[in-house]
Short mmCIF file of C-alpha atoms and ligand atoms in Angstrom, two decimals:
data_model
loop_
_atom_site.label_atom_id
_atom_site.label_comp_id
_atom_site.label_asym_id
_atom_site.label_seq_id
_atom_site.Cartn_x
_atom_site.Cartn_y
_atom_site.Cartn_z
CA UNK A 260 9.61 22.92 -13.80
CA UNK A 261 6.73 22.86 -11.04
CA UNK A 262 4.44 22.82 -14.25
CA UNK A 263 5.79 20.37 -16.40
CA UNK A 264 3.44 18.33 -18.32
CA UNK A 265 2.12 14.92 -16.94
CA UNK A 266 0.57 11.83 -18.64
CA UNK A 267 -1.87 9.77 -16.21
CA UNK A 268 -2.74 6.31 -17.81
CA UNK A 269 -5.39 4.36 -15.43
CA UNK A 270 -8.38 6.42 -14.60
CA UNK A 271 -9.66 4.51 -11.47
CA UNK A 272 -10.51 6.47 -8.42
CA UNK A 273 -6.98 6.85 -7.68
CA UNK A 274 -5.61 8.10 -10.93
CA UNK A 275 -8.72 10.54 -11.43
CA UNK A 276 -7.84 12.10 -8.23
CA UNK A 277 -3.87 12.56 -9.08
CA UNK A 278 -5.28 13.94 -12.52
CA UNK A 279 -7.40 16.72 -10.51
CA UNK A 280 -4.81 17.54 -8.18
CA UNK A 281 -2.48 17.98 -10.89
CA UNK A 282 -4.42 20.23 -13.00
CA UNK A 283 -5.09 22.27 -9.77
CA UNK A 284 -1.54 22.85 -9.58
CA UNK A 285 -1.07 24.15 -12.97
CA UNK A 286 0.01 21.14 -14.77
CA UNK A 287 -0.41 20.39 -18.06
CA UNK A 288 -2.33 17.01 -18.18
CA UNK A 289 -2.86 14.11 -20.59
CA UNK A 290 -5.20 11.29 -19.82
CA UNK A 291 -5.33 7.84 -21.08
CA UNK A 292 -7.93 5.14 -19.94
CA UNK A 293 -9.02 1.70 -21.18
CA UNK A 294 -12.75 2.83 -20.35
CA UNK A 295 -12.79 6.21 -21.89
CA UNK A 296 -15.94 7.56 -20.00
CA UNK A 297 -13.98 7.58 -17.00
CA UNK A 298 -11.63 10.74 -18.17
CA UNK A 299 -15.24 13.10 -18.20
CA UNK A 300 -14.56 14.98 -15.43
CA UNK A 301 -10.77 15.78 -15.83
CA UNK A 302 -11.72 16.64 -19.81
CA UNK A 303 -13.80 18.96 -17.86
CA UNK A 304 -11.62 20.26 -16.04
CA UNK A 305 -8.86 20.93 -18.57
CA UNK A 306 -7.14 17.58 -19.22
CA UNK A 307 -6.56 16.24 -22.94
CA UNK A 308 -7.88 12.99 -23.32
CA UNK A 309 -5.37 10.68 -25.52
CA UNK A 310 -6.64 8.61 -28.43
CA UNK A 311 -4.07 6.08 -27.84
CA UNK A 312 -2.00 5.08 -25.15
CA UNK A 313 0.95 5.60 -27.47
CA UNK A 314 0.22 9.16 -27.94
CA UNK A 315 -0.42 9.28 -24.22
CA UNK A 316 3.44 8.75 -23.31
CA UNK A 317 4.02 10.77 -26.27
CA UNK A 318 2.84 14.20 -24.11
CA UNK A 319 4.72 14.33 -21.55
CA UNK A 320 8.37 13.27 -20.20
CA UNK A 321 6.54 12.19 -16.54
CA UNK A 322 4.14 9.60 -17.48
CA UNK A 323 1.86 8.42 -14.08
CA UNK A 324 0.16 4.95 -14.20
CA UNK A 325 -2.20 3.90 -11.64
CA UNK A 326 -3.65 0.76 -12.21
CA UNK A 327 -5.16 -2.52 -10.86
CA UNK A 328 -1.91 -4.38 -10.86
CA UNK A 329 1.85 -4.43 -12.96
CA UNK A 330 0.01 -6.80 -16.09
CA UNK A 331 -1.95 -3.88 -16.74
CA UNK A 332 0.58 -1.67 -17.70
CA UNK A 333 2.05 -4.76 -20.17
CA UNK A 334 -1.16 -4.83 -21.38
CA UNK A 335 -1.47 -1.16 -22.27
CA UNK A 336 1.78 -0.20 -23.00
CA UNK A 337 3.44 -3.66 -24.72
CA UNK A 338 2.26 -2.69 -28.16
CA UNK A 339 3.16 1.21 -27.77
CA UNK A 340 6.74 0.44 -26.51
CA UNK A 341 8.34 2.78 -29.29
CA UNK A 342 7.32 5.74 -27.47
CA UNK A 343 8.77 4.70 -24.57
CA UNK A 344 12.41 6.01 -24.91
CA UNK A 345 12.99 9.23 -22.78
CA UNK A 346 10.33 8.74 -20.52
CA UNK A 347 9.92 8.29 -16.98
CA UNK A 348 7.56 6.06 -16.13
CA UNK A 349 6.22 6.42 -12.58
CA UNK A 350 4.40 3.40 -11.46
CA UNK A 351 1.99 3.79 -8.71
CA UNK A 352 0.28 0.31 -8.95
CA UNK A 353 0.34 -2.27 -6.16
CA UNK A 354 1.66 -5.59 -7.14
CA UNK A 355 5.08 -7.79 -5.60
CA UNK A 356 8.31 -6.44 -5.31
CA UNK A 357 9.60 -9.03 -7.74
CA UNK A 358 7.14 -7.94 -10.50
CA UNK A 359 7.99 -4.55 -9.57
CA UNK A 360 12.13 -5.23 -10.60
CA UNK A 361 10.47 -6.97 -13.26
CA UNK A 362 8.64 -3.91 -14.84
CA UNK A 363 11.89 -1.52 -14.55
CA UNK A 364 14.08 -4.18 -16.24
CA UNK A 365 11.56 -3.96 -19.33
CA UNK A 366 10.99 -0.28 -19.24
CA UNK A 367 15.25 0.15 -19.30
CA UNK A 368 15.17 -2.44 -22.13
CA UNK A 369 12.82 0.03 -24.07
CA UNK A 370 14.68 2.87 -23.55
CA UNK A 371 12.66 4.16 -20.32
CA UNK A 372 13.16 5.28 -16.70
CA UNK A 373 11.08 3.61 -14.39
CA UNK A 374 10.67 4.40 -10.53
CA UNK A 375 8.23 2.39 -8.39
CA UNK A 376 5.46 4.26 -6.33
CA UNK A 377 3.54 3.41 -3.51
CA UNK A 378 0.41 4.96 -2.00
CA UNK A 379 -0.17 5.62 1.39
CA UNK A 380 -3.30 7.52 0.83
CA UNK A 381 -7.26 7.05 -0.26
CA UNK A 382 -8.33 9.01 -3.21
CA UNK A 383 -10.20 11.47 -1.41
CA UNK A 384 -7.08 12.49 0.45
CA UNK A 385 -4.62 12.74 -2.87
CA UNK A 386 -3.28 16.14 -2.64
CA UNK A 387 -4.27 16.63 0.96
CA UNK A 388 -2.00 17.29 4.22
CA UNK A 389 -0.47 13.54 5.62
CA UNK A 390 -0.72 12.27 2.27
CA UNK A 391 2.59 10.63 1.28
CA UNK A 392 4.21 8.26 -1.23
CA UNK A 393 6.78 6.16 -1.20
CA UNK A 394 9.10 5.89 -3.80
CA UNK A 395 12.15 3.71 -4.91
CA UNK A 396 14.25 3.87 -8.49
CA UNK A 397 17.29 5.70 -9.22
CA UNK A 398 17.57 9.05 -7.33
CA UNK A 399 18.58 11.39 -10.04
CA UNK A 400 15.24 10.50 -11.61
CA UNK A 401 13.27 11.24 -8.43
CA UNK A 402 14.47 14.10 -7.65
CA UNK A 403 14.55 15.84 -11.44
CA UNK A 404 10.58 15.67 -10.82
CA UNK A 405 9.85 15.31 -6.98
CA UNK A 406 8.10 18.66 -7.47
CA UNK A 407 4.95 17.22 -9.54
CA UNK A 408 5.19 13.94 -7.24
CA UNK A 409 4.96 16.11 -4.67
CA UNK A 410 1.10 17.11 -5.81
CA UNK A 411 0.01 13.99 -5.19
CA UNK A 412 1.42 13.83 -1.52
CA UNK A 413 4.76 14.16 0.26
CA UNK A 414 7.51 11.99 -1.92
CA UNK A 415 9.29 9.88 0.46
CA UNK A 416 12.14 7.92 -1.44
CA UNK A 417 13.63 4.73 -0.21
CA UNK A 418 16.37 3.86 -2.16
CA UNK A 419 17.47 2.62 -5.64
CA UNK A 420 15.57 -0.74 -5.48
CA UNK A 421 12.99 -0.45 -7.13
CA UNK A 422 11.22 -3.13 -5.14
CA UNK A 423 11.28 -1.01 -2.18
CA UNK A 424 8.41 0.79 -2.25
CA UNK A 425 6.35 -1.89 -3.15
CA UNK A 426 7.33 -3.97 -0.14
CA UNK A 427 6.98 -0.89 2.08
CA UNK A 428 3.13 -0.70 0.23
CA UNK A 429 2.48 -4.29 1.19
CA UNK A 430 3.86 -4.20 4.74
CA UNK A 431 1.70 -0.70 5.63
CA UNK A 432 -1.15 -2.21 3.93
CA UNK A 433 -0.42 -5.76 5.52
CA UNK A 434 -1.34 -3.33 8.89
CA UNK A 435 -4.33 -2.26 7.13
CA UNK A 436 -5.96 -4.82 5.79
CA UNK A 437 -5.30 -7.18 8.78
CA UNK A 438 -6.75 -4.52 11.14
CA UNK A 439 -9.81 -4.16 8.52
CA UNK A 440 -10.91 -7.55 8.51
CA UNK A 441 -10.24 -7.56 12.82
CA UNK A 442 -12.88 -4.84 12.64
CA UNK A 443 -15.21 -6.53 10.60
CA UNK A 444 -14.69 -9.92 12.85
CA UNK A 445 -15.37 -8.43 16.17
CA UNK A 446 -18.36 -6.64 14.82
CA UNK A 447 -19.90 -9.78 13.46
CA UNK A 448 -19.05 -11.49 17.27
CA UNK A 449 -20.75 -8.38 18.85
CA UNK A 450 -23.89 -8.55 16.16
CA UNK A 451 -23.76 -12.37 17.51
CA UNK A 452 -24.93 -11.00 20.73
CA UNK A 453 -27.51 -8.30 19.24
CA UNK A 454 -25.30 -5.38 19.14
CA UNK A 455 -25.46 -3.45 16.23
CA UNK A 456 -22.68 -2.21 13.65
CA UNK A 457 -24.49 0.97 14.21
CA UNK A 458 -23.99 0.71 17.86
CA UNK A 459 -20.30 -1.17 18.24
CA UNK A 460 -18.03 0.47 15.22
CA UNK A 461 -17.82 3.77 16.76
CA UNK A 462 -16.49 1.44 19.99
CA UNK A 463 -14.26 -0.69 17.85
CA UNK A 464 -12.35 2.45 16.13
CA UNK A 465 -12.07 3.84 19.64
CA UNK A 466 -9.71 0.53 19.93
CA UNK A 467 -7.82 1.25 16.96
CA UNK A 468 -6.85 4.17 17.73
CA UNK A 469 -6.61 3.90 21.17
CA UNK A 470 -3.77 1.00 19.67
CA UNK A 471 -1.01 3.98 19.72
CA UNK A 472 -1.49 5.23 23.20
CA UNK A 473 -1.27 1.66 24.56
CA UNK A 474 1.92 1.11 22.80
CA UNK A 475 3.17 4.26 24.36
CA UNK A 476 6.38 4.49 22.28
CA UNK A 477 6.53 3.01 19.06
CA UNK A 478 10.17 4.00 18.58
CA UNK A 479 10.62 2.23 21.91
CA UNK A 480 8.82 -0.74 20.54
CA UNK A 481 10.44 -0.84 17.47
CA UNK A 482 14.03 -0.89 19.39
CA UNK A 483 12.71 -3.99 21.28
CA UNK A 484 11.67 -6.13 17.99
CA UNK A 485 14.96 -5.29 16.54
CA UNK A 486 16.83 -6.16 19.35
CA UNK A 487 14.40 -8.99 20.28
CA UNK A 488 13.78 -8.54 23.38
CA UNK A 489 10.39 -9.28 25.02
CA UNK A 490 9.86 -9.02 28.44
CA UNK A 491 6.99 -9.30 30.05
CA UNK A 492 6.59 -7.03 33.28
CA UNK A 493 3.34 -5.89 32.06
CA UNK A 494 1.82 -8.69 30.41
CA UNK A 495 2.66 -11.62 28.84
CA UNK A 496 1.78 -13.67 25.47
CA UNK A 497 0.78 -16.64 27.87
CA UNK A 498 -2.35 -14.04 29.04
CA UNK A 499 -3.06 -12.70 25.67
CA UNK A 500 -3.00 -16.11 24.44
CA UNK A 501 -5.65 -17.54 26.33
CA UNK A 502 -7.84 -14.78 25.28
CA UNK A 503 -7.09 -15.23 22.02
CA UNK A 504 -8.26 -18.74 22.46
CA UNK A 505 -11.70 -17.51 24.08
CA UNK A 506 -11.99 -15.34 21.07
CA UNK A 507 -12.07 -18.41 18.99
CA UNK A 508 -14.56 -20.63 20.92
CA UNK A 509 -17.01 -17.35 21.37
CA UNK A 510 -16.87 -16.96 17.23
CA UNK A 511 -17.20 -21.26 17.10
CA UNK A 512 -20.14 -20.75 19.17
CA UNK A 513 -21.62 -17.82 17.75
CA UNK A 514 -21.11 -19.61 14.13
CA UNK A 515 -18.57 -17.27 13.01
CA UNK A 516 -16.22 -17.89 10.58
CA UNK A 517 -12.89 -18.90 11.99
CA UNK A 518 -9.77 -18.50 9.64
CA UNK A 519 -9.09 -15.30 11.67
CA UNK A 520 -9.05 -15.75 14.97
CA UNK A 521 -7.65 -19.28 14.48
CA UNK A 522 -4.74 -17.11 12.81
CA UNK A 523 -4.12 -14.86 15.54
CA UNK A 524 -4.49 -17.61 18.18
CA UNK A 525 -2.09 -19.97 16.41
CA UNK A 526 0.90 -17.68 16.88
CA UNK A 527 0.34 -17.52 20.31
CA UNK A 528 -0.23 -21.09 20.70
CA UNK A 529 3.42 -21.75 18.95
CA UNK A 530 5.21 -18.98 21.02
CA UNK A 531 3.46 -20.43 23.78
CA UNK A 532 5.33 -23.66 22.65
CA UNK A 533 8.44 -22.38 22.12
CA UNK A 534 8.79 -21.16 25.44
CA UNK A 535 7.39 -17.25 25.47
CA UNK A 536 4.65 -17.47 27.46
CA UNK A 537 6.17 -15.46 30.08
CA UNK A 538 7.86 -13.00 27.63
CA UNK A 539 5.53 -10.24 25.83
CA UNK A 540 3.26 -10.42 22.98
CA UNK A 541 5.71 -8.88 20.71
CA UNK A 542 7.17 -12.61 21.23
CA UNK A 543 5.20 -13.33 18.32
CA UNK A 544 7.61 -12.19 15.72
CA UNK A 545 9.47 -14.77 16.63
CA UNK A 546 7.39 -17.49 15.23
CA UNK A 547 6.46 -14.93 12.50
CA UNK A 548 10.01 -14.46 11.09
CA UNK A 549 9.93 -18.15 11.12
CA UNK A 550 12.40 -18.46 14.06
CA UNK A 551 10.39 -20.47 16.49
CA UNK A 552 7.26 -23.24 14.56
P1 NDP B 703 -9.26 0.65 -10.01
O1 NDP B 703 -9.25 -0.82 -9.94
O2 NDP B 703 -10.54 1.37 -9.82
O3 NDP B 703 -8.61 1.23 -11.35
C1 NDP B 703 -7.70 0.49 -11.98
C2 NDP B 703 -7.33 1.10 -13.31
O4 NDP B 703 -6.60 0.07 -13.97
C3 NDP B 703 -8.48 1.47 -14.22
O5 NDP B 703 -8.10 2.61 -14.96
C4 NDP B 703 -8.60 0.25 -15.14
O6 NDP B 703 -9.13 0.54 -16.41
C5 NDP B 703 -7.15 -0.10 -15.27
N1 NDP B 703 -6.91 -1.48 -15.67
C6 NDP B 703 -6.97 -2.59 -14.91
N2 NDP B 703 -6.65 -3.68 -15.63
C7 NDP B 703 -6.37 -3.23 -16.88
C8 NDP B 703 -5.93 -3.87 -18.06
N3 NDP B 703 -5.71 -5.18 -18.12
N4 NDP B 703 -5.73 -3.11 -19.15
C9 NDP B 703 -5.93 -1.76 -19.12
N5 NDP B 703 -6.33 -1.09 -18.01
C10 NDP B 703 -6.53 -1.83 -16.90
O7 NDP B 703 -8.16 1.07 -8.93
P2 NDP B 703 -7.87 2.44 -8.13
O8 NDP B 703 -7.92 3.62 -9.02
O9 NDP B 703 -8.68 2.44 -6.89
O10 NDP B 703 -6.38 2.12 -7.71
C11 NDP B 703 -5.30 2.17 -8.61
C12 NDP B 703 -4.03 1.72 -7.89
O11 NDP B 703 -3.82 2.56 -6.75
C13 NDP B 703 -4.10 0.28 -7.38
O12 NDP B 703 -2.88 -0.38 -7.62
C14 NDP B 703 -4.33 0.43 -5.90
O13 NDP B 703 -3.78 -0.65 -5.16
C15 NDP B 703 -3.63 1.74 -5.59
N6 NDP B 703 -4.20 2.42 -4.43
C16 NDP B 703 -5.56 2.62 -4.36
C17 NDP B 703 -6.12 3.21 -3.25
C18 NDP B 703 -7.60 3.43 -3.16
O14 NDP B 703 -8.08 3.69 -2.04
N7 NDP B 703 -8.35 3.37 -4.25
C19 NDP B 703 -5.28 3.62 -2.10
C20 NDP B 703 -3.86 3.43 -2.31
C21 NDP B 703 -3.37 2.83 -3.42
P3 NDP B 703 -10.74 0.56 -16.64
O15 NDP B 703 -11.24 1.85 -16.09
O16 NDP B 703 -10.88 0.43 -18.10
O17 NDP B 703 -11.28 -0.64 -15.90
#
């Protein structure tokens, strides 16, 4: 079974690099793309390349999709739905959880198993050690083929939702892309003073990860946000909050573009308000789950 055959349809950097990692592990792989060029190098390298996305699902019961978002798989498959019965369809594409329910509700009206995917890795990584994916869909179905998931990284399954894994996607990459544009912001304000990206990104990713260390625990700071506590012995959102406000006057007068740090310093500004200032920053999640305005 650890060599059953797999469809990929979506040949984007991501689904190339599940294709190569599959056919490294012996799998038996069929390709389908919109833009055909793209499937040269796993042709190459031993995949067959579909004529039709039709005969794509045909080839295999495990059929991968890794595309830009959930209308792209209506788009490709909607008109090929009669070779849908049977299959699993393993959907690895970001879009809402709602969309997400959405999608397996049409794939079990056409006869299909669907389970939701999400990944927590770049494509360079696919395959690699640390790579993981989160899944969510009926168990049974996960675990009948968690042995070709597992190629693409370690499967970790959430539950029968299938919107799971897609809200797990967005919140991890909710961390990510938040933290991505905080790099790009502070090295903008440091370029405002002549520093180089050269010169300050090195500095800035020291912060990042230096982010873990400062937290100390994160199980202990988990415990705390569920149990909403905040106190602040070690410093407090009322401190963190005014430098969030010099953050925003430096970027005013440097030019910057504001919607960022006017972000960040408005949820201080309303815990502030509704009475945290002595408490910790983790305060914020107060205003943030809508509790406090
Ligand atoms: P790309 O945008 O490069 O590839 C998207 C794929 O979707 C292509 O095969 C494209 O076809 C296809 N596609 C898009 N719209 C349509 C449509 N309307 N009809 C038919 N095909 C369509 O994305 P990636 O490969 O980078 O990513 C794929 C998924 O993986 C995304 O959902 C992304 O969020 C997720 N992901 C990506 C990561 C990354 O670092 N790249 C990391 C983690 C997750 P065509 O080639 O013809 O344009």
């Amino acid at each position: 079974a650890s060599t059953a055959p797999v469809t990929v349809l979506g040949l984007g950097p991501m689904g190339r690099a599940m294709g190569h990692a599959l056919l490294a592990a012996g799998h038996p792989v069929t390709v389908w793309n919109r833009t055909a060029s793209r499937a040269a190098t796993l042709v190459t390298a031993g995949a067959s390349l579909a004529p039709d996305p039709g005969s794509a699902v045909g080839s295999s019961e495990l059929v991968i999709l890794s595309l830009t978002d959930y209308q792209a798989m209506y788009d490709i498959l909607g008109g090929h739905t009669d070779a849908l019965p049977g299959r699993l369809l393993v959907n690895l594409s970001s879009d809402t959880p709602e969309r997400t329910r959405e999608a397996a509700d049409w794939a079990h009206s056409h006869g299909a198993r669907f389970l939701t995917g999400g990944v927590m890795t770049p494509p360079p990584t696919i395959g690699a050690e640390g790579a993981y994916v989160y899944y969510s869909g009926p168990r049974p179905d996960f675990e009948a083929h968690s042995a070709a998931l597992s190629v693409i990284g370690e499967p970790r399954y959430l539950g029968e939702d299938p919107g799971l894994a897609q809200l797990l996607y967005q919140a991890q990459l909710d961390v990510f892309l938040t933290a991505l544009a905080g790099l790009l912001h502070a090295t903008a304000l440091a370029g405002s003073g002549g520093i180089s990206a050269a010169e300050f990104v090195p500095q800035a990713l020291e912060t990042l990860t230096g982010i873990p260390a400062m937290i100390e625990d994160g199980d202990a700071l988990g415990t705390a946000l569920d149990a909403r506590s905040h106190p602040g012995d070690l410093g407090t959102t009322t401190m963190m909050g005014a430098t969030a406000d010099h953050i925003v006057a430096t970027s005013a007068a440097a030019g910057l573009d504001l919607v960022l740090p006017d972000a960040v310093a408005s949820l201080y500004r309303r815990a502030i308000r509704a009475g945290h200032g002595a408490d910790n920053w983790t305060s914020l999640i107060e205003v943030i789950r809508g509790a406090e305005v």
